[in-house]
Coordinates of C-alpha atoms in Angstrom, one line a residue:
Chain C
M1 CA -129.3 81.7 65.0
S2 CA -131.2 78.6 65.6
T3 CA -129.6 75.5 66.9
A4 CA -130.7 73.6 63.9
R5 CA -129.1 76.1 61.3
L6 CA -125.8 76.1 63.5
T7 CA -125.9 72.4 63.5
V8 CA -126.0 72.4 59.6
V9 CA -123.1 74.9 59.6
H10 CA -120.8 72.9 61.9
A11 CA -121.8 69.7 60.0
K12 CA -120.9 71.4 56.7
Y13 CA -117.4 72.6 57.6
T14 CA -116.5 69.4 59.4
L15 CA -117.1 67.7 56.0
L16 CA -115.2 70.4 54.2
E17 CA -112.4 69.9 56.4
T18 CA -112.4 66.2 55.8
A19 CA -113.0 66.6 52.3
R20 CA -109.8 68.4 51.9
V21 CA -107.9 65.4 52.6
P22 CA -109.9 63.2 50.0
I23 CA -107.9 59.9 50.9
A24 CA -109.7 59.8 54.4
I25 CA -113.0 59.8 52.7
I26 CA -111.9 57.3 49.7
G27 CA -110.4 55.0 52.3
G28 CA -113.7 54.6 54.0
L29 CA -115.7 54.2 50.8
V30 CA -113.5 51.8 49.1
F31 CA -112.4 49.3 51.9
P32 CA -115.9 47.6 52.4
A33 CA -116.7 47.8 48.9
L34 CA -113.4 46.1 47.9
S35 CA -113.9 43.5 50.8
L36 CA -117.1 42.6 49.0
L37 CA -115.5 42.5 45.6
F38 CA -112.6 40.3 46.6
F39 CA -114.1 38.0 49.2
V40 CA -117.7 37.4 48.5
V41 CA -118.2 38.1 44.6
P42 CA -115.7 35.3 43.4
Q43 CA -117.2 32.8 46.0
R44 CA -120.0 31.7 43.8
A45 CA -121.4 29.4 46.4
V46 CA -122.1 32.4 48.5
A47 CA -122.7 34.9 45.7
D48 CA -125.3 32.9 44.0
D49 CA -127.5 32.2 47.1
P50 CA -129.8 34.9 47.7
V51 CA -129.9 34.3 51.5
F52 CA -126.2 34.0 52.0
A53 CA -125.2 36.7 49.5
S54 CA -127.7 39.2 51.4
Q55 CA -126.2 38.1 54.7
A56 CA -122.7 38.8 53.3
V57 CA -123.8 42.3 52.0
I58 CA -125.3 43.2 55.2
S59 CA -122.2 42.0 57.2
L60 CA -120.0 44.3 55.2
V61 CA -122.5 47.2 55.5
V62 CA -122.4 46.8 59.4
F63 CA -118.6 46.7 58.9
A64 CA -118.7 49.8 56.9
L65 CA -120.5 51.7 59.5
L66 CA -118.3 50.2 62.3
A67 CA -115.3 51.5 60.6
N68 CA -116.8 54.7 59.9
S69 CA -118.0 55.5 63.5
L70 CA -114.7 54.3 65.1
F71 CA -112.5 56.4 62.8
G72 CA -114.8 59.3 62.4
F73 CA -115.5 59.7 66.0
G74 CA -112.3 58.4 67.7
L75 CA -109.7 60.1 65.4
N76 CA -111.7 63.4 65.0
I77 CA -112.3 63.9 68.7
S78 CA -108.8 62.9 69.9
E79 CA -107.3 65.1 67.2
A80 CA -109.7 68.2 68.0
R81 CA -108.7 67.7 71.7
E82 CA -105.0 68.4 70.9
K83 CA -105.9 71.6 68.9
P84 CA -106.8 75.0 70.3
W85 CA -109.5 75.4 67.5
D86 CA -112.1 73.5 69.5
P87 CA -112.0 75.7 72.6
Y88 CA -112.2 78.6 70.3
L89 CA -115.5 77.4 68.6
R90 CA -116.8 77.1 72.1
T91 CA -116.4 80.8 72.5
L92 CA -118.7 81.4 69.5
P93 CA -122.6 81.8 70.2
A94 CA -123.3 78.1 69.3
P95 CA -124.9 75.9 72.0
A96 CA -122.8 72.7 72.7
L97 CA -125.6 70.6 71.1
S98 CA -125.1 72.1 67.7
R99 CA -121.4 71.2 67.7
V100 CA -121.9 67.6 68.8
L101 CA -124.8 67.0 66.3
G102 CA -122.8 68.6 63.5
Q103 CA -120.1 66.1 64.2
V104 CA -122.7 63.2 64.3
F105 CA -124.4 64.4 61.0
S106 CA -121.1 64.9 59.1
T107 CA -119.9 61.5 60.3
G108 CA -123.3 59.9 59.7
L109 CA -123.5 61.2 56.1
L110 CA -119.9 59.8 55.4
G111 CA -121.2 56.5 56.7
L112 CA -124.2 56.6 54.5
A113 CA -121.7 57.3 51.5
S114 CA -119.8 54.3 52.7
I115 CA -122.5 51.7 52.5
L116 CA -123.8 52.7 49.1
P117 CA -121.1 51.1 47.0
V118 CA -121.6 48.0 49.0
I119 CA -125.3 47.9 48.4
V120 CA -124.8 48.6 44.8
I121 CA -122.1 46.1 44.2
G122 CA -124.0 43.5 46.2
A123 CA -127.2 44.1 44.0
L124 CA -125.4 44.1 40.8
L125 CA -122.9 41.2 41.1
T126 CA -124.3 39.0 43.6
E127 CA -127.9 37.4 44.2
A128 CA -128.4 39.5 47.2
T129 CA -131.9 40.8 47.2
A130 CA -134.5 42.5 49.5
D131 CA -137.7 44.4 49.0
L132 CA -137.4 48.3 49.2
W133 CA -139.2 48.6 52.2
R134 CA -137.2 45.7 54.0
I135 CA -134.1 47.7 52.9
L136 CA -135.5 50.9 54.6
V137 CA -136.3 48.8 57.7
G138 CA -132.7 47.5 57.7
L139 CA -131.2 50.9 57.5
G140 CA -133.3 51.9 60.4
A141 CA -132.1 48.7 62.3
L142 CA -128.5 49.7 61.3
A143 CA -128.9 53.3 62.5
V144 CA -130.1 51.9 66.1
A145 CA -127.5 49.2 66.1
S146 CA -124.6 51.5 65.3
L147 CA -125.3 53.9 68.3
S148 CA -122.9 51.8 70.3
F149 CA -120.3 51.9 67.8
M150 CA -120.5 55.8 67.8
F151 CA -120.4 56.0 71.5
L152 CA -117.4 53.7 71.6
G153 CA -115.6 55.8 69.0
I154 CA -116.4 58.8 71.1
S155 CA -115.0 56.9 74.3
I156 CA -111.8 56.2 72.5
G157 CA -111.6 59.7 71.3
Y158 CA -111.9 61.3 74.7
S159 CA -109.6 58.8 76.5
M160 CA -106.4 59.0 74.5
P161 CA -104.3 61.0 72.3
S162 CA -104.7 60.7 68.6
K163 CA -101.5 58.6 68.0
A164 CA -102.8 56.0 70.4
A165 CA -106.4 56.2 69.0
I166 CA -105.3 55.3 65.5
A167 CA -103.8 52.0 66.8
V168 CA -106.7 51.3 69.3
V169 CA -109.3 52.1 66.6
Q170 CA -107.8 49.6 64.4
V171 CA -107.4 46.9 67.0
V172 CA -111.1 47.3 68.2
M173 CA -112.3 47.7 64.7
F174 CA -110.7 44.3 63.4
G175 CA -111.3 42.6 66.6
L176 CA -115.1 43.4 66.5
A177 CA -115.3 42.8 62.6
F178 CA -113.7 39.2 62.7
G179 CA -115.3 38.4 66.3
G180 CA -118.6 39.7 65.1
G181 CA -118.9 37.5 62.0
L182 CA -118.6 40.7 59.7
F183 CA -115.8 39.0 57.5
L184 CA -116.3 35.4 57.9
P185 CA -120.0 34.1 58.5
P186 CA -120.6 32.8 62.1
F187 CA -121.7 29.3 60.8
L188 CA -118.0 28.7 60.1
F189 CA -117.1 29.7 63.7
A190 CA -115.9 27.0 66.2
D191 CA -118.6 26.8 69.1
W192 CA -116.6 28.5 71.6
L193 CA -116.0 31.5 69.3
N194 CA -119.7 31.4 68.3
A195 CA -120.6 31.7 72.1
L196 CA -117.9 34.6 72.5
S197 CA -119.0 36.3 69.5
Q198 CA -122.7 36.7 70.8
F199 CA -121.5 39.2 73.4
L200 CA -120.0 41.4 70.7
P201 CA -121.8 44.4 69.6
S202 CA -120.7 43.9 66.0
R203 CA -122.4 40.4 66.1
Q204 CA -125.5 41.7 67.6
A205 CA -125.7 44.4 65.2
R206 CA -125.2 41.9 62.2
E207 CA -128.0 39.6 63.5
F208 CA -130.4 42.6 64.1
V209 CA -130.0 44.0 60.7
I210 CA -130.4 40.5 59.1
W211 CA -133.6 40.0 61.0
A212 CA -134.8 43.4 60.0
V213 CA -134.3 42.5 56.2
Q214 CA -134.9 38.9 56.0
G215 CA -137.2 38.4 59.0
G216 CA -137.4 35.4 60.9
E217 CA -136.7 34.9 64.8
L218 CA -134.9 37.8 66.7
E219 CA -133.2 35.8 69.5
P220 CA -133.3 37.8 72.8
W221 CA -129.4 38.0 73.2
V222 CA -129.5 40.2 70.1
W223 CA -131.6 42.9 71.5
V224 CA -130.7 42.5 75.0
G225 CA -127.0 42.8 74.0
I226 CA -127.7 45.8 71.8
L227 CA -129.4 47.7 74.7
L228 CA -126.8 46.7 77.1
W229 CA -124.0 47.8 74.8
T230 CA -125.7 51.1 73.8
A231 CA -126.5 52.0 77.4
G232 CA -123.0 51.0 78.6
S233 CA -121.0 52.7 75.9
L234 CA -123.1 55.8 76.3
A235 CA -122.5 56.0 80.0
L236 CA -118.6 55.6 79.3
A237 CA -118.7 58.3 76.6
L238 CA -120.4 60.6 79.0
V239 CA -118.1 60.0 81.9
L240 CA -115.0 60.5 79.6
F241 CA -116.7 63.6 78.2
R242 CA -117.2 65.1 81.7
R243 CA -113.7 64.1 82.7
D244 CA -112.1 65.7 79.7
E245 CA -113.7 69.1 80.5
G246 CA -111.9 69.0 83.7
R247 CA -108.7 67.9 82.3
R248 CA -108.6 70.4 79.6
Y249 CA -109.0 73.4 81.9
R250 CA -105.9 72.2 84.2
Chain O
M1 CA -121.2 104.2 79.3
T2 CA -122.6 100.8 80.2
T3 CA -121.2 97.8 81.9
L4 CA -120.6 95.1 79.4
A5 CA -118.9 92.4 81.8
T6 CA -117.8 92.0 85.5
L7 CA -116.0 89.7 87.7
D8 CA -117.2 89.7 91.3
N9 CA -114.9 88.4 93.9
V10 CA -113.8 85.8 91.3
T11 CA -111.4 83.1 92.4
R12 CA -110.3 80.2 90.0
T13 CA -108.1 77.4 91.2
Y14 CA -106.5 74.6 89.2
G15 CA -105.8 71.8 91.6
D16 CA -103.5 73.5 94.1
V17 CA -102.7 76.4 92.1
V18 CA -104.7 79.7 92.5
A19 CA -104.8 81.2 88.9
V20 CA -107.2 83.9 89.7
D21 CA -107.5 85.3 93.4
D22 CA -110.5 87.1 94.4
V23 CA -110.5 89.6 91.4
N24 CA -113.1 92.4 90.9
L25 CA -113.3 93.9 87.6
S26 CA -115.8 95.9 85.7
I27 CA -115.4 96.3 82.1
E28 CA -117.4 99.5 80.8
S29 CA -118.2 100.2 77.1
G30 CA -116.0 102.5 75.2
T31 CA -112.5 101.8 76.3
I32 CA -109.6 99.8 75.2
L33 CA -108.7 98.1 78.5
G34 CA -105.1 96.7 78.8
L35 CA -104.7 93.7 81.1
L36 CA -100.9 93.6 81.8
G37 CA -99.0 91.2 83.7
P38 CA -95.9 88.6 83.7
N39 CA -96.6 85.1 82.5
G40 CA -98.8 83.3 85.0
A41 CA -100.2 86.4 86.4
G42 CA -103.8 85.3 85.6
K43 CA -104.7 87.1 82.4
T44 CA -105.5 84.4 80.2
T45 CA -107.6 82.8 83.0
V46 CA -109.6 86.0 83.3
I47 CA -110.2 86.0 79.5
S48 CA -111.3 82.4 79.3
L49 CA -113.7 83.0 82.4
L50 CA -115.3 85.9 80.2
Q51 CA -115.5 83.6 77.3
G52 CA -117.4 81.0 79.4
L53 CA -114.6 78.5 78.9
R54 CA -114.0 78.2 82.4
K55 CA -116.1 78.4 85.3
P56 CA -115.1 80.4 88.5
S57 CA -114.4 78.3 91.5
R58 CA -115.9 81.1 93.5
G59 CA -117.4 84.4 92.7
T60 CA -119.6 85.4 89.7
V61 CA -118.7 86.3 86.0
T62 CA -121.3 88.3 84.3
L63 CA -121.3 88.9 80.5
F64 CA -123.9 91.2 78.9
G65 CA -126.0 90.7 82.1
G66 CA -125.9 86.9 82.0
S67 CA -123.7 84.0 82.4
P68 CA -121.0 83.7 79.7
A69 CA -121.6 79.9 79.6
D70 CA -125.1 80.7 77.9
A71 CA -124.3 80.8 74.1
R72 CA -127.0 83.7 73.7
N73 CA -124.9 85.9 76.0
R74 CA -121.8 85.6 73.6
V75 CA -123.7 86.9 70.5
L76 CA -121.9 90.4 71.1
L77 CA -118.5 88.9 72.1
G78 CA -115.7 88.5 70.0
S79 CA -112.5 86.6 70.6
T80 CA -109.5 84.9 69.0
P81 CA -108.2 81.4 68.6
Q82 CA -104.4 80.8 69.1
E83 CA -102.6 81.3 65.9
T84 CA -101.7 77.6 65.7
A85 CA -105.4 76.8 66.1
L86 CA -106.7 77.3 62.6
P87 CA -108.0 74.4 60.8
A88 CA -105.2 73.8 58.3
T89 CA -107.3 72.7 55.5
L90 CA -109.9 75.3 55.3
R91 CA -109.3 78.4 53.1
V92 CA -109.1 81.7 54.8
G93 CA -112.4 82.8 53.2
E94 CA -114.1 79.8 54.6
V95 CA -112.8 80.2 58.0
L96 CA -114.2 83.8 58.2
D97 CA -117.5 82.6 56.7
F98 CA -117.8 79.7 59.2
V99 CA -117.3 82.0 62.1
G100 CA -119.5 84.6 60.5
S101 CA -122.4 82.2 60.2
H102 CA -122.8 82.3 63.9
F103 CA -123.8 85.9 63.9
A104 CA -127.0 87.6 62.6
S105 CA -125.2 90.8 61.8
R106 CA -121.8 90.1 60.3
A107 CA -119.0 92.1 58.8
P108 CA -118.5 91.2 54.9
T109 CA -115.7 89.1 54.3
A110 CA -114.3 91.6 51.9
E111 CA -114.5 94.3 54.4
L112 CA -112.6 92.4 57.0
A113 CA -109.9 91.0 54.6
D114 CA -109.1 94.6 53.4
E115 CA -108.9 95.9 56.9
F116 CA -106.6 93.1 58.2
G117 CA -104.5 92.7 55.0
L118 CA -106.0 89.3 54.0
D119 CA -107.5 90.3 50.7
R120 CA -105.0 88.4 48.7
L121 CA -105.1 85.4 51.0
L122 CA -108.6 84.4 50.9
R123 CA -108.3 81.4 48.7
R124 CA -105.2 80.1 50.6
Q125 CA -105.5 77.2 53.0
T126 CA -104.7 78.4 56.5
G127 CA -102.0 75.9 56.9
S128 CA -99.9 77.6 54.2
L129 CA -100.1 80.9 55.9
S130 CA -97.0 82.5 57.7
G131 CA -97.1 83.2 61.4
G132 CA -97.9 87.0 61.0
Q133 CA -100.8 86.2 58.3
K134 CA -102.3 83.6 60.9
R135 CA -102.2 86.2 63.7
R136 CA -103.9 88.7 61.5
L137 CA -106.6 86.1 60.6
S138 CA -107.0 85.1 64.2
V139 CA -107.5 88.7 65.2
A140 CA -109.9 89.3 62.2
L141 CA -112.2 86.6 63.4
A142 CA -113.0 88.5 66.6
F143 CA -114.5 91.1 64.7
V144 CA -116.5 89.0 62.2
G145 CA -119.6 89.3 64.3
R146 CA -119.5 93.1 64.9
P147 CA -119.1 92.5 68.4
K148 CA -119.6 95.1 71.3
L149 CA -116.8 93.5 73.4
V150 CA -113.5 92.0 72.0
L151 CA -111.2 90.1 74.1
L152 CA -107.7 89.6 72.6
D153 CA -105.2 87.3 74.5
E154 CA -101.6 88.3 73.6
P155 CA -102.7 89.4 70.0
T156 CA -99.3 90.3 68.6
T157 CA -97.0 87.8 70.5
G158 CA -94.3 86.7 68.0
L159 CA -94.9 89.4 65.3
D160 CA -92.4 91.7 63.9
V161 CA -92.4 95.5 64.6
D162 CA -94.2 96.2 61.3
A163 CA -96.8 93.6 61.6
R164 CA -97.5 94.7 65.2
R165 CA -98.0 98.3 64.3
T166 CA -100.5 97.3 61.3
L167 CA -102.5 95.2 63.6
W168 CA -102.5 97.9 66.2
D169 CA -104.0 100.4 63.5
A170 CA -106.7 97.7 62.7
L171 CA -107.6 97.5 66.4
R172 CA -107.8 101.4 67.0
S173 CA -110.0 101.8 63.9
Q174 CA -112.3 99.0 65.1
H175 CA -112.3 100.8 68.6
E176 CA -113.2 104.0 66.9
R177 CA -116.2 102.3 65.4
G178 CA -117.5 101.4 68.7
A179 CA -115.9 98.1 69.8
T180 CA -114.8 97.9 73.5
I181 CA -111.4 96.0 73.5
V182 CA -109.9 94.0 76.3
V183 CA -106.3 93.4 75.2
T184 CA -103.9 91.1 77.4
S185 CA -100.2 91.7 77.0
H186 CA -96.8 91.3 78.6
Y187 CA -95.5 94.0 76.4
L188 CA -95.5 97.2 78.2
E189 CA -95.1 99.0 74.8
E190 CA -98.2 97.3 73.4
I191 CA -100.3 98.4 76.4
E192 CA -98.9 101.9 75.9
A193 CA -99.7 102.0 72.5
L194 CA -103.4 100.8 72.7
A195 CA -104.8 101.1 76.2
Q196 CA -106.6 103.9 77.9
R197 CA -107.3 102.1 81.1
V198 CA -104.8 99.6 82.5
V199 CA -105.2 96.7 84.9
V200 CA -102.2 95.2 86.3
M201 CA -102.1 91.7 87.4
G202 CA -99.7 89.5 89.4
E203 CA -100.0 86.2 91.0
G204 CA -103.7 86.0 90.2
R205 CA -104.6 89.4 91.9
V206 CA -105.3 92.8 90.5
L207 CA -102.3 95.1 91.5
A208 CA -103.3 98.2 90.0
D209 CA -106.5 99.4 88.1
D210 CA -105.7 102.9 86.8
S211 CA -105.4 105.2 83.8
L212 CA -102.5 104.5 81.4
V213 CA -100.4 107.4 82.7
G214 CA -101.1 106.3 86.4
V215 CA -99.9 102.7 85.7
L216 CA -96.8 103.9 83.7
D217 CA -95.7 106.0 86.7
R218 CA -95.9 102.7 88.8
V219 CA -94.2 100.2 86.5
G220 CA -92.0 102.4 84.3
L221 CA -88.9 101.7 86.3
A222 CA -85.2 101.9 85.1
R223 CA -82.6 99.5 86.4
V224 CA -79.3 101.1 87.3
R225 CA -76.3 98.8 87.8
L226 CA -72.9 100.1 89.3
E227 CA -70.1 98.9 91.5
S228 CA -69.2 101.0 94.5
G229 CA -67.5 100.4 97.9
Q230 CA -70.4 102.4 99.5
L231 CA -73.6 100.6 98.1
D232 CA -75.4 101.3 101.4
R233 CA -75.1 105.0 100.8
V234 CA -76.3 104.7 97.3
A235 CA -79.3 102.9 98.4
T236 CA -80.3 105.9 100.5
L237 CA -80.3 108.3 97.6
P238 CA -83.7 109.8 96.8
G239 CA -85.8 107.8 94.1
V240 CA -84.5 104.4 94.7
D241 CA -87.4 101.9 94.6
R242 CA -85.5 98.6 95.4
V243 CA -82.0 97.3 95.5
D244 CA -80.9 94.0 94.1
E245 CA -77.5 93.1 95.5
A246 CA -75.3 91.0 93.2
S247 CA -72.1 90.9 95.3
G248 CA -70.5 93.1 97.9
T249 CA -69.5 95.6 95.7
S250 CA -72.0 95.6 92.7
A251 CA -75.8 96.0 92.9
S252 CA -78.7 97.0 90.8
F253 CA -81.0 99.9 91.8
F254 CA -84.5 100.2 90.5
V255 CA -85.4 103.9 90.1
R256 CA -88.4 105.8 88.6
D257 CA -86.4 108.6 87.2
S258 CA -82.8 107.4 86.1
D259 CA -81.5 110.7 84.9
G260 CA -82.4 112.3 88.5
F261 CA -80.9 109.5 90.3
I262 CA -77.7 109.7 88.4
V263 CA -77.4 113.5 88.9
S264 CA -78.0 113.1 92.7
L265 CA -75.5 110.0 92.5
V266 CA -72.8 112.3 91.1
R267 CA -73.6 115.1 93.4
S268 CA -73.3 113.1 96.5
G269 CA -69.6 112.3 95.6
I270 CA -69.9 108.6 96.1
D271 CA -67.2 106.7 94.2
F272 CA -68.7 104.4 91.7
R273 CA -67.6 102.5 88.6
G274 CA -69.2 100.4 85.6
L275 CA -72.4 102.4 85.6
T276 CA -75.2 100.9 83.2
V277 CA -78.8 101.9 82.8
R278 CA -81.4 100.0 81.1
G279 CA -85.2 99.8 81.4
A280 CA -86.6 97.4 83.9
T281 CA -88.3 94.3 82.5
L282 CA -91.9 93.9 83.4
E283 CA -91.2 91.3 85.8
E284 CA -88.6 93.6 87.5
A285 CA -91.0 96.3 87.8
F286 CA -93.6 94.0 89.2
L287 CA -91.4 93.4 92.1
S288 CA -92.1 96.9 93.1
L289 CA -95.8 96.3 93.0
T290 CA -95.9 92.9 94.7
G291 CA -92.7 92.8 96.7
G292 CA -93.1 89.1 96.5
A293 CA -90.3 86.6 96.5
R294 CA -92.1 84.3 93.8
A295 CA -92.0 87.0 91.3
A296 CA -88.1 87.2 91.8
A297 CA -87.9 83.6 90.2
G298 CA -89.9 84.9 87.2
A299 CA -87.4 88.0 86.9
R300 CA -84.5 85.9 86.8
T301 CA -85.6 84.0 83.9
A302 CA -87.0 86.8 82.0
V303 CA -85.3 87.5 78.7
R304 CA -84.9 91.0 77.5
T305 CA -85.6 91.5 73.8
T306 CA -85.7 95.3 73.1
P307 CA -84.5 98.4 74.9
S308 CA -87.9 99.1 76.1
S309 CA -89.8 97.1 78.6
T310 CA -90.5 93.9 76.8
V311 CA -90.1 90.4 78.0
K312 CA -90.1 87.1 76.1
E313 CA -91.8 83.9 77.2
S314 CA -89.2 82.1 79.3

């Protein structure tokens, strides 16, 4: 069996398992869309301004993917580590790559599903607007910028039991979301908060996607920050992954 | 007869604990091999080394001519998850299909369901199955890929007598169709019912590697308990393997032939009281093979469940 086909198989059954508890998916789908409906759409000063409305939609799209990555990877991995089903899957003739990619694709698909309602509501109920090719470039930028979210989620999953992971994922998610200007736009921030915010991957992701969709100047701290966070969180995830192999066998 | 898997001088340690100590084992096609030993003997570690889940600290593990860590060498391998491991939200049929999709040639779901008594359960989520049903599904998963070699770690632990026999029948019929099976157990009864060749492990070492009959001779001990003022004379009677003195006047004697021992006890004219005879637990029998002091600790915590030599997790 080819790695690609087995990747699809693992993604399919991971999705199926998740889909059997529909509230898990609905929560991810609904929360960013509701945030847009309640906090942006009624604020006509923002919603009627094409630039601000687009930025608000982009912020919530980044938030949707942030939440999806932290929950999808953090919780799934920490739960799987507590169950003996995962070691059993490793005895099947599937390379490790197809199991990891299967998880990435299934979580990615749910992430894609969670940003669609935000984009649709944004297009229908606000003045947010962008060319189609700009939206596609923006999705690409979003994928790049959320790599660090994924690695952070993986790190949380491998470093703690699931009960701790639920709490940590929420704290990290809301901390990054508020601090990164995903709920409140950064121009409302105090100077010190704005300065702090520029070190957060969520803020960098927001600015990066806004740049991809709306054009303009890309500040160096944005792309340097994304590179550093991606490399740092990848290194952390790899270290924890290796350490976990040792610990599980003891 | 071809060699399917081997362990060459394999040692595996976990920190300071030596789980498997310089083990040599060769698994040839066509047999049901019983891996027998008390808890902590290293049976599960041997299985997980063969599955590629663990790497040996020293020595070489070979599966179908290569490393078990390489997925391609596991195509003809079947193994079972622990019963608690099944993904609770997936249906029985889905779990069979999920595992089956890893294999080029797979047994049809209906065929397996029929053989392992799962045909009415295919639409049920695994979380709703009883313990015995989960066990049957777990064992069925080992056979989905039409494997040449099947590794079963304690396949019937926790099953009642009927369920155990049903599962044994399924295993025997799979064996007749060509699967080589390695089954670990601490139930002597289970090994007797299934195995042709038996490897006895204790404290990480292979203590015996013999035919079923050969091993039964060595571990099938009876425990005779009695009170007497002349325990030292009783201990010199023929057939006494080991003595476990409880107090000055009472002791347990481990013998291979309890009938013969009692006949010679009576003939010797030694005065005795309170005679009881029962099958020795596997842990007690292992003391005769190891003579180790550490196994004695295991023997004291062993709980007997049935009149034959079965022990329960303690």
